[in-house]
Amino acid sequence: MSKLINAYRRILHTYPIIVQSIQTSMLMSLGDICAQTIIERKNLGEINLIRTARFGSLGIILVGPVCAQWFRFLATTIGTKGSAVALKKVAMDQLLFAPCMMLVFLTTLNTLERKSWEETQRHIKANYVDIMIANYKVWPAIQLINFYIIPTYYQLLLVQSIALFWNTYLAWKTARKID
Protein backbone atom coordinates (compact mmCIF):
# COMPACT_ATOMS: atom_id res chain seq x y z
CA MET A 1 0.00 0.00 0.00
CA SER A 2 2.83 2.42 0.81
CA LYS A 3 4.29 1.79 -2.68
CA LEU A 4 0.98 2.83 -4.21
CA ILE A 5 0.82 5.99 -2.06
CA ASN A 6 4.42 6.87 -2.90
CA ALA A 7 3.76 6.33 -6.62
CA TYR A 8 0.71 8.59 -6.38
CA ARG A 9 2.77 11.28 -4.63
CA ARG A 10 5.49 11.14 -7.30
CA ILE A 11 3.00 11.37 -10.15
CA LEU A 12 1.05 14.12 -8.40
CA HIS A 13 4.18 16.21 -7.84
CA THR A 14 5.38 15.63 -11.41
CA TYR A 15 2.04 16.16 -13.18
CA PRO A 16 -0.24 17.97 -10.70
CA ILE A 17 -2.76 19.42 -13.15
CA ILE A 18 -3.15 16.20 -15.13
CA VAL A 19 -3.49 13.98 -12.06
CA GLN A 20 -5.93 16.32 -10.33
CA SER A 21 -7.98 16.69 -13.51
CA ILE A 22 -8.21 12.93 -14.02
CA GLN A 23 -9.21 12.27 -10.40
CA THR A 24 -11.78 15.09 -10.61
CA SER A 25 -13.20 13.62 -13.81
CA MET A 26 -13.46 10.14 -12.30
CA LEU A 27 -15.20 11.41 -9.18
CA MET A 28 -17.58 13.62 -11.16
CA SER A 29 -18.47 10.66 -13.38
CA LEU A 30 -19.06 8.52 -10.32
CA GLY A 31 -21.21 11.30 -8.82
CA ASP A 32 -23.41 11.30 -11.92
CA ILE A 33 -23.75 7.52 -11.79
CA CYS A 34 -24.74 7.78 -8.12
CA ALA A 35 -27.31 10.47 -8.98
CA GLN A 36 -28.82 8.29 -11.68
CA THR A 37 -28.88 5.07 -9.66
CA ILE A 38 -29.51 6.26 -6.11
CA ILE A 39 -31.59 9.44 -6.48
CA GLU A 40 -33.25 8.85 -9.86
CA ARG A 41 -33.52 5.08 -9.14
CA LYS A 42 -32.38 3.92 -12.56
CA ASN A 43 -31.08 0.39 -13.06
CA LEU A 44 -27.49 0.08 -14.25
CA GLY A 45 -28.74 -0.69 -17.75
CA GLU A 46 -30.74 2.54 -17.82
CA ILE A 47 -27.82 4.85 -16.99
CA ASN A 48 -27.38 7.63 -19.53
CA LEU A 49 -23.69 7.14 -20.31
CA ILE A 50 -23.56 10.23 -22.51
CA ARG A 51 -24.74 12.33 -19.57
CA THR A 52 -22.11 10.67 -17.36
CA ALA A 53 -19.38 11.26 -19.95
CA ARG A 54 -20.45 14.89 -20.33
CA PHE A 55 -20.39 15.44 -16.57
CA GLY A 56 -17.03 13.67 -16.25
CA SER A 57 -15.57 15.65 -19.15
CA LEU A 58 -16.26 18.82 -17.18
CA GLY A 59 -13.96 17.41 -14.51
CA ILE A 60 -11.05 16.95 -16.86
CA ILE A 61 -11.44 20.08 -19.01
CA LEU A 62 -12.80 22.61 -16.52
CA VAL A 63 -13.25 21.76 -12.84
CA GLY A 64 -10.00 19.83 -12.26
CA PRO A 65 -7.60 22.26 -13.97
CA VAL A 66 -9.32 25.41 -12.71
CA CYS A 67 -9.56 24.18 -9.12
CA ALA A 68 -5.95 22.96 -9.14
CA GLN A 69 -4.78 26.38 -10.30
CA TRP A 70 -7.07 28.11 -7.80
CA PHE A 71 -5.64 26.15 -4.87
CA ARG A 72 -2.12 26.92 -6.09
CA PHE A 73 -3.00 30.62 -6.45
CA LEU A 74 -4.38 30.74 -2.90
CA ALA A 75 -1.26 29.06 -1.53
CA THR A 76 1.11 31.46 -3.29
CA THR A 77 -0.83 34.67 -2.62
CA ILE A 78 -2.15 34.03 0.90
CA GLY A 79 0.14 31.34 2.29
CA THR A 80 -0.13 27.79 3.49
CA LYS A 81 -0.14 27.74 7.30
CA GLY A 82 -2.12 29.19 10.16
CA SER A 83 -5.70 29.86 11.13
CA ALA A 84 -5.73 33.40 9.69
CA VAL A 85 -4.48 32.04 6.36
CA ALA A 86 -7.18 29.34 6.36
CA LEU A 87 -9.90 31.90 7.12
CA LYS A 88 -8.72 34.21 4.34
CA LYS A 89 -8.65 31.31 1.89
CA VAL A 90 -12.17 30.23 2.83
CA ALA A 91 -13.43 33.79 2.43
CA MET A 92 -11.86 34.14 -1.02
CA ASP A 93 -12.96 30.66 -2.03
CA GLN A 94 -16.57 31.07 -0.97
CA LEU A 95 -17.15 34.74 -1.77
CA LEU A 96 -15.23 35.02 -5.05
CA PHE A 97 -14.44 31.65 -6.55
CA ALA A 98 -17.54 29.55 -5.75
CA PRO A 99 -20.14 31.95 -7.23
CA CYS A 100 -18.10 32.56 -10.39
CA MET A 101 -17.12 28.92 -10.85
CA MET A 102 -20.73 27.79 -10.48
CA LEU A 103 -21.84 30.19 -13.22
CA VAL A 104 -19.07 28.96 -15.52
CA PHE A 105 -19.88 25.33 -14.64
CA LEU A 106 -23.60 25.69 -15.35
CA THR A 107 -22.99 27.60 -18.57
CA THR A 108 -20.44 25.06 -19.80
CA LEU A 109 -22.64 22.09 -18.88
CA ASN A 110 -25.57 23.59 -20.77
CA THR A 111 -23.30 24.30 -23.74
CA LEU A 112 -22.14 20.67 -23.77
CA GLU A 113 -25.81 19.66 -23.69
CA ARG A 114 -26.30 21.88 -26.78
CA LYS A 115 -28.90 24.04 -25.09
CA SER A 116 -29.68 27.44 -26.56
CA TRP A 117 -28.59 30.58 -24.74
CA GLU A 118 -32.21 31.15 -23.68
CA GLU A 119 -32.46 27.60 -22.28
CA THR A 120 -29.13 28.07 -20.51
CA GLN A 121 -30.34 31.28 -18.89
CA ARG A 122 -33.58 29.59 -17.74
CA HIS A 123 -31.59 26.67 -16.36
CA ILE A 124 -29.23 28.97 -14.45
CA LYS A 125 -32.15 31.01 -13.07
CA ALA A 126 -33.87 27.81 -11.94
CA ASN A 127 -30.80 26.25 -10.28
CA TYR A 128 -28.13 28.77 -9.36
CA VAL A 129 -29.53 30.14 -6.10
CA ASP A 130 -30.47 26.68 -4.78
CA ILE A 131 -27.03 25.34 -5.64
CA MET A 132 -25.27 28.27 -3.99
CA ILE A 133 -27.38 27.93 -0.83
CA ALA A 134 -26.46 24.24 -0.69
CA ASN A 135 -22.83 25.20 -1.35
CA TYR A 136 -22.78 27.54 1.65
CA LYS A 137 -24.25 24.82 3.87
CA VAL A 138 -21.52 22.33 2.92
CA TRP A 139 -18.28 23.88 1.72
CA PRO A 140 -17.15 26.60 4.15
CA ALA A 141 -16.58 24.12 7.00
CA ILE A 142 -14.93 21.57 4.72
CA GLN A 143 -12.68 24.20 3.18
CA LEU A 144 -11.70 25.55 6.58
CA ILE A 145 -10.49 22.09 7.62
CA ASN A 146 -8.92 21.58 4.19
CA PHE A 147 -6.98 24.85 4.17
CA TYR A 148 -5.93 24.54 7.81
CA ILE A 149 -4.79 20.90 7.91
CA ILE A 150 -4.21 19.44 4.42
CA PRO A 151 -1.02 20.17 2.43
CA THR A 152 -1.70 22.14 -0.77
CA TYR A 153 -0.95 19.26 -3.17
CA TYR A 154 -3.61 17.08 -1.50
CA GLN A 155 -6.32 19.70 -0.99
CA LEU A 156 -8.07 19.03 -4.30
CA LEU A 157 -8.03 15.28 -3.62
CA LEU A 158 -9.75 15.84 -0.29
CA VAL A 159 -12.26 18.25 -1.83
CA GLN A 160 -13.05 15.90 -4.72
CA SER A 161 -13.36 12.89 -2.42
CA ILE A 162 -15.95 14.72 -0.34
CA ALA A 163 -17.37 16.18 -3.53
CA LEU A 164 -18.53 12.74 -4.60
CA PHE A 165 -21.67 13.59 -2.62
CA TRP A 166 -21.67 17.16 -3.97
CA ASN A 167 -21.24 15.88 -7.54
CA THR A 168 -24.15 13.51 -7.00
CA TYR A 169 -26.28 16.47 -5.94
CA LEU A 170 -25.08 18.64 -8.85
CA ALA A 171 -25.66 15.88 -11.40
CA TRP A 172 -29.19 15.34 -10.12
CA LYS A 173 -29.97 19.05 -9.80
CA THR A 174 -28.66 19.98 -13.26
CA ALA A 175 -30.32 17.02 -15.02
CA ARG A 176 -33.83 17.91 -13.87
CA LYS A 177 -36.22 19.24 -16.45
CA ILE A 178 -36.94 22.96 -16.17
CA ASP A 179 -40.49 24.12 -16.98
XYZ file of N, CA, C and O in Angstrom:
716
model
N 0.813 -1.191 0.000
C 0.000 0.000 0.000
C 0.863 1.266 0.000
O 0.539 2.224 -0.665
N 1.960 1.237 0.764
C 2.834 2.417 0.805
C 3.487 2.660 -0.556
O 3.749 3.818 -0.903
N 3.737 1.609 -1.334
C 4.294 1.790 -2.676
C 3.296 2.527 -3.575
O 3.674 3.389 -4.360
N 2.032 2.180 -3.426
C 0.984 2.835 -4.210
C 0.868 4.307 -3.831
O 0.777 5.181 -4.703
N 0.901 4.598 -2.542
C 0.823 5.986 -2.063
C 2.033 6.780 -2.533
O 1.904 7.921 -2.989
N 3.209 6.192 -2.442
C 4.420 6.875 -2.905
C 4.391 7.119 -4.408
O 4.822 8.176 -4.879
N 3.879 6.157 -5.166
C 3.757 6.331 -6.616
C 2.784 7.470 -6.927
O 3.049 8.308 -7.799
N 1.678 7.512 -6.195
C 0.707 8.592 -6.378
C 1.360 9.946 -6.077
O 1.196 10.901 -6.851
N 2.088 10.027 -4.991
C 2.771 11.285 -4.633
C 3.729 11.726 -5.734
O 3.765 12.908 -6.086
N 4.526 10.795 -6.246
C 5.487 11.138 -7.303
C 4.767 11.662 -8.546
O 5.138 12.693 -9.115
N 3.733 10.961 -8.951
C 2.997 11.372 -10.146
C 2.302 12.708 -9.904
O 2.305 13.587 -10.768
N 1.725 12.873 -8.733
C 1.047 14.123 -8.403
C 2.005 15.306 -8.422
O 1.691 16.368 -8.952
N 3.197 15.120 -7.870
C 4.179 16.212 -7.840
C 4.770 16.485 -9.217
O 5.130 17.618 -9.516
N 4.837 15.456 -10.064
C 5.381 15.629 -11.407
C 4.353 16.219 -12.361
O 4.672 17.077 -13.177
N 3.117 15.751 -12.275
C 2.044 16.165 -13.184
C 0.798 16.585 -12.399
O -0.259 15.959 -12.514
N 0.882 17.642 -11.599
C -0.237 17.969 -10.703
C -1.554 18.269 -11.415
O -2.602 17.771 -11.008
N -1.520 19.041 -12.468
C -2.761 19.423 -13.149
C -3.409 18.199 -13.796
O -4.625 17.990 -13.674
N -2.621 17.390 -14.457
C -3.150 16.202 -15.135
C -3.746 15.228 -14.125
O -4.871 14.751 -14.295
N -3.010 14.933 -13.069
C -3.487 13.977 -12.058
C -4.756 14.503 -11.389
O -5.747 13.775 -11.243
N -4.761 15.768 -11.001
C -5.926 16.321 -10.326
C -7.128 16.410 -11.269
O -8.260 16.211 -10.844
N -6.886 16.645 -12.538
C -7.979 16.688 -13.512
C -8.572 15.299 -13.742
O -9.795 15.151 -13.825
N -7.718 14.300 -13.826
C -8.210 12.928 -14.022
C -8.992 12.465 -12.801
O -10.084 11.907 -12.930
N -8.476 12.714 -11.596
C -9.206 12.274 -10.397
C -10.524 13.030 -10.269
O -11.540 12.457 -9.871
N -10.546 14.312 -10.641
C -11.782 15.086 -10.609
C -12.789 14.507 -11.599
O -13.965 14.330 -11.273
N -12.331 14.195 -12.798
C -13.202 13.619 -13.814
C -13.800 12.288 -13.356
O -15.001 12.041 -13.525
N -12.977 11.448 -12.778
C -13.455 10.142 -12.299
C -14.509 10.311 -11.209
O -15.548 9.637 -11.225
N -14.262 11.212 -10.280
C -15.201 11.410 -9.180
C -16.474 12.135 -9.633
O -17.555 11.869 -9.101
N -16.371 12.994 -10.625
C -17.577 13.623 -11.159
C -18.408 12.600 -11.923
O -19.644 12.601 -11.824
N -17.758 11.730 -12.671
C -18.475 10.659 -13.378
C -19.177 9.747 -12.384
O -20.354 9.394 -12.569
N -18.471 9.371 -11.349
C -19.061 8.517 -10.316
C -20.229 9.227 -9.631
O -21.260 8.604 -9.343
N -20.111 10.524 -9.406
C -21.205 11.297 -8.822
C -22.445 11.268 -9.697
O -23.568 11.132 -9.205
N -22.260 11.365 -11.014
C -23.405 11.301 -11.917
C -24.032 9.911 -11.907
O -25.261 9.784 -11.907
N -23.218 8.882 -11.862
C -23.748 7.517 -11.790
C -24.528 7.331 -10.495
O -25.610 6.733 -10.488
N -24.016 7.854 -9.399
C -24.741 7.784 -8.118
C -26.070 8.528 -8.210
O -27.091 8.046 -7.708
N -26.060 9.698 -8.839
C -27.306 10.466 -8.984
C -28.339 9.663 -9.771
O -29.509 9.605 -9.396
N -27.897 9.041 -10.847
C -28.822 8.290 -11.684
C -29.340 7.023 -11.001
O -30.511 6.679 -11.141
N -28.461 6.336 -10.267
C -28.885 5.068 -9.660
C -29.532 5.229 -8.297
O -30.522 4.571 -8.000
N -29.015 6.124 -7.480
C -29.515 6.258 -6.109
C -30.695 7.230 -6.038
O -31.743 6.905 -5.482
N -30.540 8.424 -6.596
C -31.586 9.444 -6.485
C -32.686 9.220 -7.520
O -33.867 9.238 -7.198
N -32.268 9.016 -8.783
C -33.251 8.846 -9.855
C -33.737 7.402 -9.973
O -34.624 7.118 -10.775
N -33.124 6.497 -9.230
C -33.525 5.084 -9.136
C -33.530 4.353 -10.474
O -34.415 3.554 -10.766
N -32.525 4.633 -11.292
C -32.378 3.918 -12.558
C -31.586 2.638 -12.312
O -30.694 2.608 -11.459
N -31.896 1.605 -13.077
C -31.083 0.391 -13.057
C -29.788 0.678 -13.797
O -29.711 1.618 -14.603
N -28.771 -0.143 -13.582
C -27.486 0.079 -14.248
C -27.635 0.122 -15.766
O -26.954 0.885 -16.439
N -28.522 -0.679 -16.303
C -28.743 -0.695 -17.752
C -29.426 0.551 -18.283
O -29.412 0.805 -19.482
N -30.026 1.326 -17.417
C -30.740 2.543 -17.817
C -29.890 3.803 -17.699
O -30.347 4.892 -18.053
N -28.677 3.679 -17.190
C -27.821 4.853 -16.993
C -27.544 5.519 -18.334
O -27.215 4.862 -19.320
N -27.683 6.833 -18.344
C -27.380 7.627 -19.530
C -25.867 7.872 -19.533
O -25.373 8.785 -18.862
N -25.149 7.056 -20.288
C -23.689 7.138 -20.307
C -23.182 8.419 -20.970
O -22.110 8.914 -20.614
N -23.955 8.961 -21.888
C -23.556 10.227 -22.510
C -23.599 11.335 -21.468
O -22.687 12.163 -21.385
N -24.641 11.349 -20.663
C -24.742 12.327 -19.570
C -23.563 12.176 -18.609
O -22.933 13.158 -18.213
N -23.234 10.931 -18.262
C -22.108 10.671 -17.359
C -20.797 11.135 -17.984
O -19.980 11.773 -17.319
N -20.610 10.839 -19.261
C -19.383 11.262 -19.945
C -19.292 12.780 -20.022
O -18.216 13.363 -19.828
N -20.413 13.418 -20.265
C -20.448 14.885 -20.329
C -20.077 15.480 -18.974
O -19.267 16.398 -18.879
N -20.664 14.938 -17.918
C -20.385 15.438 -16.569
C -18.920 15.182 -16.206
O -18.241 16.051 -15.666
N -18.436 13.996 -16.523
C -17.034 13.670 -16.255
C -16.069 14.506 -17.072
O -14.991 14.877 -16.594
N -16.465 14.829 -18.314
C -15.572 15.645 -19.148
C -15.393 17.042 -18.563
O -14.336 17.646 -18.709
N -16.417 17.528 -17.865
C -16.265 18.820 -17.182
C -15.171 18.747 -16.120
O -14.501 19.738 -15.845
N -15.004 17.583 -15.521
C -13.961 17.405 -14.514
C -12.570 17.518 -15.098
O -11.674 18.104 -14.484
N -12.399 16.965 -16.288
C -11.051 16.951 -16.864
C -10.718 18.233 -17.631
O -9.566 18.647 -17.670
N -11.736 18.875 -18.211
C -11.445 20.075 -19.011
C -11.674 21.386 -18.278
O -11.147 22.409 -18.681
N -12.467 21.352 -17.196
C -12.799 22.605 -16.518
C -12.535 22.541 -15.018
O -11.645 23.221 -14.508
N -13.276 21.733 -14.301
C -13.247 21.757 -12.837
C -11.868 21.376 -12.291
O -11.321 22.084 -11.441
N -11.306 20.272 -12.761
C -9.995 19.833 -12.263
C -8.899 20.861 -12.481
O -8.241 21.293 -11.524
N -8.680 21.284 -13.738
C -7.600 22.257 -13.968
C -7.822 23.596 -13.272
O -6.885 24.159 -12.697
N -9.051 24.101 -13.317
C -9.323 25.415 -12.711
C -9.149 25.351 -11.197
O -8.520 26.228 -10.592
N -9.692 24.306 -10.573
C -9.561 24.184 -9.116
C -8.099 23.972 -8.695
O -7.659 24.534 -7.689
N -7.363 23.175 -9.463
C -5.950 22.960 -9.143
C -5.185 24.280 -9.171
O -4.396 24.581 -8.267
N -5.449 25.084 -10.191
C -4.777 26.383 -10.296
C -5.257 27.336 -9.196
O -4.479 28.123 -8.674
N -6.526 27.264 -8.857
C -7.074 28.113 -7.798
C -6.404 27.805 -6.467
O -5.993 28.708 -5.747
N -6.271 26.534 -6.139
C -5.640 26.150 -4.871
C -4.174 26.589 -4.860
O -3.667 27.046 -3.842
N -3.517 26.471 -5.988
C -2.116 26.916 -6.088
C -2.034 28.439 -5.930
O -1.163 28.952 -5.247
N -2.960 29.155 -6.566
C -3.003 30.620 -6.455
C -3.202 31.037 -4.997
O -2.511 31.935 -4.501
N -4.150 30.408 -4.305
C -4.382 30.736 -2.899
C -3.142 30.496 -2.052
O -2.810 31.309 -1.188
N -2.465 29.385 -2.308
C -1.261 29.061 -1.533
C -0.150 30.082 -1.763
O 0.531 30.487 -0.813
N 0.014 30.522 -3.006
C 1.108 31.460 -3.293
C 0.772 32.890 -2.891
O 1.668 33.647 -2.534
N -0.484 33.281 -2.939
C -0.833 34.668 -2.619
C -1.170 34.879 -1.150
O -0.905 35.951 -0.614
N -1.733 33.864 -0.505
C -2.152 34.029 0.896
C -1.233 33.286 1.849
O -0.995 33.734 2.959
N -0.720 32.145 1.433
C 0.143 31.345 2.293
C -0.395 29.938 2.455
O -1.366 29.552 1.813
N 0.254 29.186 3.335
C -0.130 27.786 3.494
C -0.386 27.365 4.934
O -0.924 26.284 5.158
N -0.012 28.168 5.902
C -0.141 27.735 7.298
C -0.802 28.797 8.163
O -0.628 29.991 7.943
N -1.542 28.305 9.156
C -2.120 29.186 10.156
C -3.620 29.370 10.012
O -4.181 29.224 8.923
N -4.251 29.697 11.119
C -5.702 29.860 11.126
C -6.138 31.103 10.354
O -7.165 31.079 9.660
N -5.377 32.186 10.435
C -5.731 33.397 9.689
C -5.644 33.137 8.184
O -6.505 33.599 7.418
N -4.639 32.397 7.768
C -4.484 32.036 6.357
C -5.677 31.199 5.910
O -6.270 31.447 4.851
N -6.046 30.210 6.702
C -7.184 29.342 6.358
C -8.468 30.156 6.242
O -9.252 29.961 5.300
N -8.694 31.069 7.167
C -9.905 31.902 7.122
C -9.925 32.798 5.882
O -10.972 32.959 5.245
N -8.792 33.373 5.536
C -8.716 34.210 4.338
C -8.989 33.380 3.080
O -9.696 33.828 2.169
N -8.428 32.183 3.044
C -8.649 31.310 1.887
C -10.117 30.926 1.758
O -10.675 30.926 0.654
N -10.749 30.586 2.871
C -12.168 30.226 2.832
C -12.996 31.416 2.355
O -13.892 31.261 1.519
N -12.694 32.597 2.853
C -13.434 33.790 2.432
C -13.290 34.015 0.926
O -14.292 34.227 0.225
N -12.070 33.957 0.421
C -11.861 34.139 -1.021
C -12.531 33.024 -1.818
O -13.137 33.277 -2.864
N -12.399 31.807 -1.330
C -12.963 30.659 -2.031
C -14.484 30.751 -2.117
O -15.068 30.515 -3.170
N -15.113 31.095 -1.017
C -16.574 31.073 -0.969
C -17.230 32.358 -1.466
O -18.358 32.320 -1.948
N -16.550 33.480 -1.349
C -17.152 34.738 -1.769
C -16.797 35.135 -3.203
O -17.579 35.819 -3.865
N -15.649 34.684 -3.681
C -15.231 35.022 -5.046
C -15.307 33.824 -5.990
O -15.968 33.878 -7.014
N -14.593 32.773 -5.626
C -14.437 31.649 -6.546
C -15.720 30.843 -6.733
O -16.133 30.581 -7.871
N -16.367 30.433 -5.657
C -17.537 29.546 -5.753
C -18.660 30.145 -6.609
O -19.167 29.462 -7.506
N -19.059 31.399 -6.392
C -20.141 31.945 -7.230
C -19.770 32.023 -8.713
O -20.574 31.684 -9.577
N -18.542 32.453 -8.988
C -18.100 32.562 -10.386
C -17.958 31.190 -11.029
O -18.406 30.964 -12.158
N -17.334 30.271 -10.316
C -17.122 28.924 -10.854
C -18.449 28.234 -11.125
O -18.586 27.530 -12.129
N -19.435 28.436 -10.259
C -20.730 27.790 -10.479
C -21.401 28.331 -11.736
O -22.005 27.574 -12.488
N -21.285 29.628 -11.979
C -21.841 30.195 -13.222
C -21.148 29.612 -14.449
O -21.809 29.231 -15.426
N -19.826 29.528 -14.401
C -19.067 28.961 -15.517
C -19.432 27.485 -15.692
O -19.654 27.014 -16.814
N -19.522 26.749 -14.592
C -19.875 25.330 -14.639
C -21.246 25.125 -15.292
O -21.394 24.312 -16.210
N -22.244 25.855 -14.805
C -23.599 25.686 -15.347
C -23.672 26.084 -16.819
O -24.322 25.403 -17.623
N -23.004 27.161 -17.176
C -22.995 27.598 -18.575
C -22.310 26.566 -19.458
O -22.821 26.210 -20.533
N -21.178 26.050 -19.020
C -20.444 25.056 -19.803
C -21.234 23.760 -19.922
O -21.301 23.166 -21.004
N -21.835 23.316 -18.835
C -22.642 22.093 -18.878
C -23.786 22.241 -19.878
O -24.021 21.348 -20.703
N -24.475 23.363 -19.830
C -25.573 23.592 -20.768
C -25.080 23.684 -22.210
O -25.753 23.239 -23.126
N -23.896 24.241 -22.401
C -23.301 24.300 -23.737
C -22.991 22.893 -24.236
O -23.285 22.561 -25.391
N -22.415 22.059 -23.382
C -22.141 20.673 -23.771
C -23.419 19.898 -24.081
O -23.413 18.972 -24.886
N -24.504 20.291 -23.429
C -25.807 19.662 -23.686
C -26.495 20.260 -24.910
O -27.611 19.883 -25.239
N -25.813 21.210 -25.564
C -26.298 21.877 -26.776
C -27.603 22.632 -26.547
O -28.465 22.691 -27.423
N -27.729 23.216 -25.379
C -28.904 24.043 -25.091
C -28.681 25.432 -25.665
O -27.545 25.910 -25.739
N -29.762 26.074 -26.038
C -29.677 27.439 -26.555
C -29.312 28.379 -25.406
O -29.400 28.015 -24.228
N -28.935 29.598 -25.768
C -28.591 30.581 -24.740
C -29.804 30.868 -23.853
O -29.675 31.023 -22.649
N -30.987 30.911 -24.447
C -32.206 31.150 -23.676
C -32.457 30.003 -22.690
O -32.822 30.231 -21.539
N -32.296 28.763 -23.158
C -32.458 27.604 -22.275
C -31.423 27.624 -21.154
O -31.737 27.313 -20.005
N -30.208 27.988 -21.505
C -29.131 28.070 -20.511
C -29.477 29.100 -19.440
O -29.329 28.840 -18.246
N -29.951 30.237 -19.848
C -30.339 31.277 -18.890
C -31.468 30.792 -17.976
O -31.430 31.021 -16.770
N -32.478 30.129 -18.555
C -33.577 29.588 -17.744
C -33.058 28.562 -16.755
O -33.460 28.535 -15.595
N -32.160 27.716 -17.218
C -31.590 26.671 -16.361
C -30.805 27.288 -15.209
O -30.921 26.857 -14.057
N -30.008 28.287 -15.495
C -29.233 28.968 -14.454
C -30.165 29.659 -13.460
O -29.986 29.535 -12.243
N -31.180 30.350 -13.960
C -32.146 31.009 -13.069
C -32.849 29.998 -12.164
O -33.111 30.280 -11.002
N -33.144 28.832 -12.708
C -33.870 27.814 -11.939
C -32.993 27.118 -10.902
O -33.506 26.626 -9.899
N -31.675 27.062 -11.126
C -30.801 26.246 -10.277
C -29.757 26.996 -9.460
O -29.354 26.528 -8.402
N -29.297 28.117 -9.952
C -28.126 28.774 -9.362
C -28.289 29.091 -7.875
O -27.424 28.746 -7.070
N -29.368 29.737 -7.498
C -29.535 30.145 -6.098
C -29.608 28.921 -5.189
O -28.940 28.875 -4.145
N -30.385 27.908 -5.587
C -30.473 26.677 -4.778
C -29.109 26.014 -4.611
O -28.757 25.571 -3.524
N -28.353 25.959 -5.697
C -27.033 25.338 -5.642
C -26.100 26.130 -4.731
O -25.366 25.556 -3.923
N -26.142 27.448 -4.830
C -25.265 28.270 -3.993
C -25.663 28.181 -2.516
O -24.791 28.161 -1.642
N -26.955 28.110 -2.226
C -27.383 27.934 -0.829
C -26.859 26.602 -0.300
O -26.312 26.537 0.815
N -27.001 25.552 -1.091
C -26.464 24.241 -0.690
C -24.950 24.317 -0.522
O -24.392 23.761 0.429
N -24.281 25.015 -1.433
C -22.834 25.204 -1.347
C -22.441 25.797 0.001
O -21.519 25.312 0.661
N -23.141 26.849 0.414
C -22.778 27.536 1.654
C -23.122 26.723 2.903
O -22.584 26.991 3.970
N -23.958 25.726 2.755
C -24.249 24.822 3.871
C -23.171 23.753 4.018
O -22.995 23.211 5.106
N -22.466 23.452 2.938
C -21.518 22.335 2.922
C -20.058 22.788 2.948
O -19.267 22.336 3.773
N -19.689 23.664 2.020
C -18.277 23.880 1.723
C -17.479 24.774 2.663
O -16.276 24.533 2.829
N -18.020 25.793 3.286
C -17.150 26.602 4.154
C -16.468 25.793 5.256
O -15.254 25.946 5.476
N -17.192 24.923 5.930
C -16.582 24.118 7.003
C -15.544 23.143 6.449
O -14.458 22.988 7.020
N -15.871 22.514 5.327
C -14.927 21.570 4.720
C -13.666 22.301 4.276
O -12.549 21.843 4.521
N -13.844 23.457 3.647
C -12.678 24.197 3.175
C -11.843 24.740 4.332
O -10.618 24.804 4.224
N -12.462 25.090 5.422
C -11.698 25.552 6.581
C -10.779 24.440 7.076
O -9.583 24.660 7.305
N -11.307 23.252 7.213
C -10.490 22.091 7.619
C -9.422 21.825 6.561
O -8.253 21.610 6.878
N -9.832 21.853 5.302
C -8.921 21.577 4.194
C -7.745 22.553 4.182
O -6.587 22.148 4.127
N -8.037 23.846 4.248
C -6.980 24.852 4.171
C -6.129 24.905 5.435
O -4.983 25.332 5.386
N -6.671 24.474 6.545
C -5.929 24.539 7.806
C -5.037 23.311 8.015
O -3.936 23.437 8.541
N -5.491 22.140 7.571
C -4.789 20.898 7.906
C -4.072 20.248 6.724
O -2.966 19.748 6.865
N -4.677 20.244 5.556
C -4.212 19.442 4.420
C -3.148 20.194 3.620
O -3.339 21.363 3.281
N -2.029 19.539 3.285
C -1.016 20.170 2.431
C -1.616 20.534 1.061
O -2.503 19.836 0.552
N -1.142 21.601 0.461
C -1.698 22.144 -0.772
C -1.878 21.093 -1.865
O -2.919 21.040 -2.512
N -0.876 20.244 -2.084
C -0.951 19.259 -3.166
C -2.092 18.268 -2.987
O -2.554 17.674 -3.950
N -2.569 18.076 -1.768
C -3.611 17.078 -1.504
C -4.971 17.712 -1.243
O -5.951 17.003 -1.037
N -5.052 19.036 -1.294
C -6.319 19.700 -0.994
C -7.403 19.368 -2.012
O -8.546 19.117 -1.643
N -7.055 19.345 -3.295
C -8.065 19.032 -4.297
C -8.521 17.578 -4.180
O -9.695 17.286 -4.392
N -7.634 16.675 -3.828
C -8.031 15.276 -3.622
C -9.048 15.176 -2.493
O -10.073 14.494 -2.627
N -8.791 15.852 -1.393
C -9.752 15.836 -0.289
C -11.087 16.430 -0.733
O -12.144 15.840 -0.513
N -11.039 17.592 -1.381
C -12.259 18.248 -1.830
C -13.032 17.338 -2.788
O -14.237 17.163 -2.646
N -12.345 16.748 -3.748
C -13.045 15.903 -4.721
C -13.544 14.600 -4.110
O -14.554 14.059 -4.550
N -12.865 14.101 -3.098
C -13.359 12.894 -2.417
C -14.674 13.203 -1.700
O -15.646 12.441 -1.807
N -14.715 14.299 -1.017
C -15.951 14.718 -0.344
C -16.973 15.146 -1.390
O -18.174 14.945 -1.228
N -16.478 15.697 -2.481
C -17.365 16.184 -3.535
C -18.096 15.068 -4.263
O -18.978 15.361 -5.064
N -17.758 13.821 -3.999
C -18.533 12.739 -4.597
C -20.013 12.957 -4.266
O -20.883 12.859 -5.129
N -20.293 13.311 -3.028
C -21.673 13.589 -2.620
C -22.176 14.875 -3.278
O -23.318 14.955 -3.729
N -21.318 15.894 -3.327
C -21.667 17.158 -3.970
C -21.927 16.945 -5.458
O -22.894 17.469 -6.023
N -21.073 16.162 -6.107
C -21.241 15.885 -7.536
C -22.531 15.108 -7.795
O -23.186 15.317 -8.822
N -22.888 14.228 -6.883
C -24.149 13.505 -7.004
C -25.300 14.500 -6.974
O -26.213 14.442 -7.808
N -25.253 15.425 -6.030
C -26.280 16.465 -5.938
C -26.305 17.324 -7.206
O -27.367 17.572 -7.785
N -25.133 17.787 -7.660
C -25.078 18.637 -8.853
C -25.590 17.907 -10.088
O -26.312 18.492 -10.901
N -25.212 16.657 -10.238
C -25.662 15.885 -11.399
C -27.176 15.751 -11.389
O -27.841 15.926 -12.418
N -27.729 15.462 -10.230
C -29.192 15.340 -10.118
C -29.858 16.691 -10.355
O -30.807 16.795 -11.146
N -29.361 17.723 -9.723
C -29.970 19.055 -9.802
C -29.935 19.590 -11.235
O -30.913 20.153 -11.718
N -28.814 19.414 -11.910
C -28.664 19.982 -13.256
C -29.342 19.130 -14.337
O -29.562 19.627 -15.435
N -29.674 17.886 -14.024
C -30.318 17.017 -15.017
C -31.841 17.126 -14.985
O -32.511 16.643 -15.896
N -32.365 17.782 -13.961
C -33.833 17.912 -13.865
C -34.376 18.789 -14.979
O -33.734 19.738 -15.400
N -35.553 18.453 -15.410
C -36.222 19.244 -16.446
C -36.710 20.566 -15.843
O -37.219 20.592 -14.735
N -36.513 21.633 -16.586
C -36.940 22.959 -16.171
C -38.193 23.316 -16.980
O -38.198 23.204 -18.191
N -39.236 23.744 -16.289
C -40.487 24.120 -16.984
C -40.396 25.499 -17.583
O -39.799 26.378 -17.148
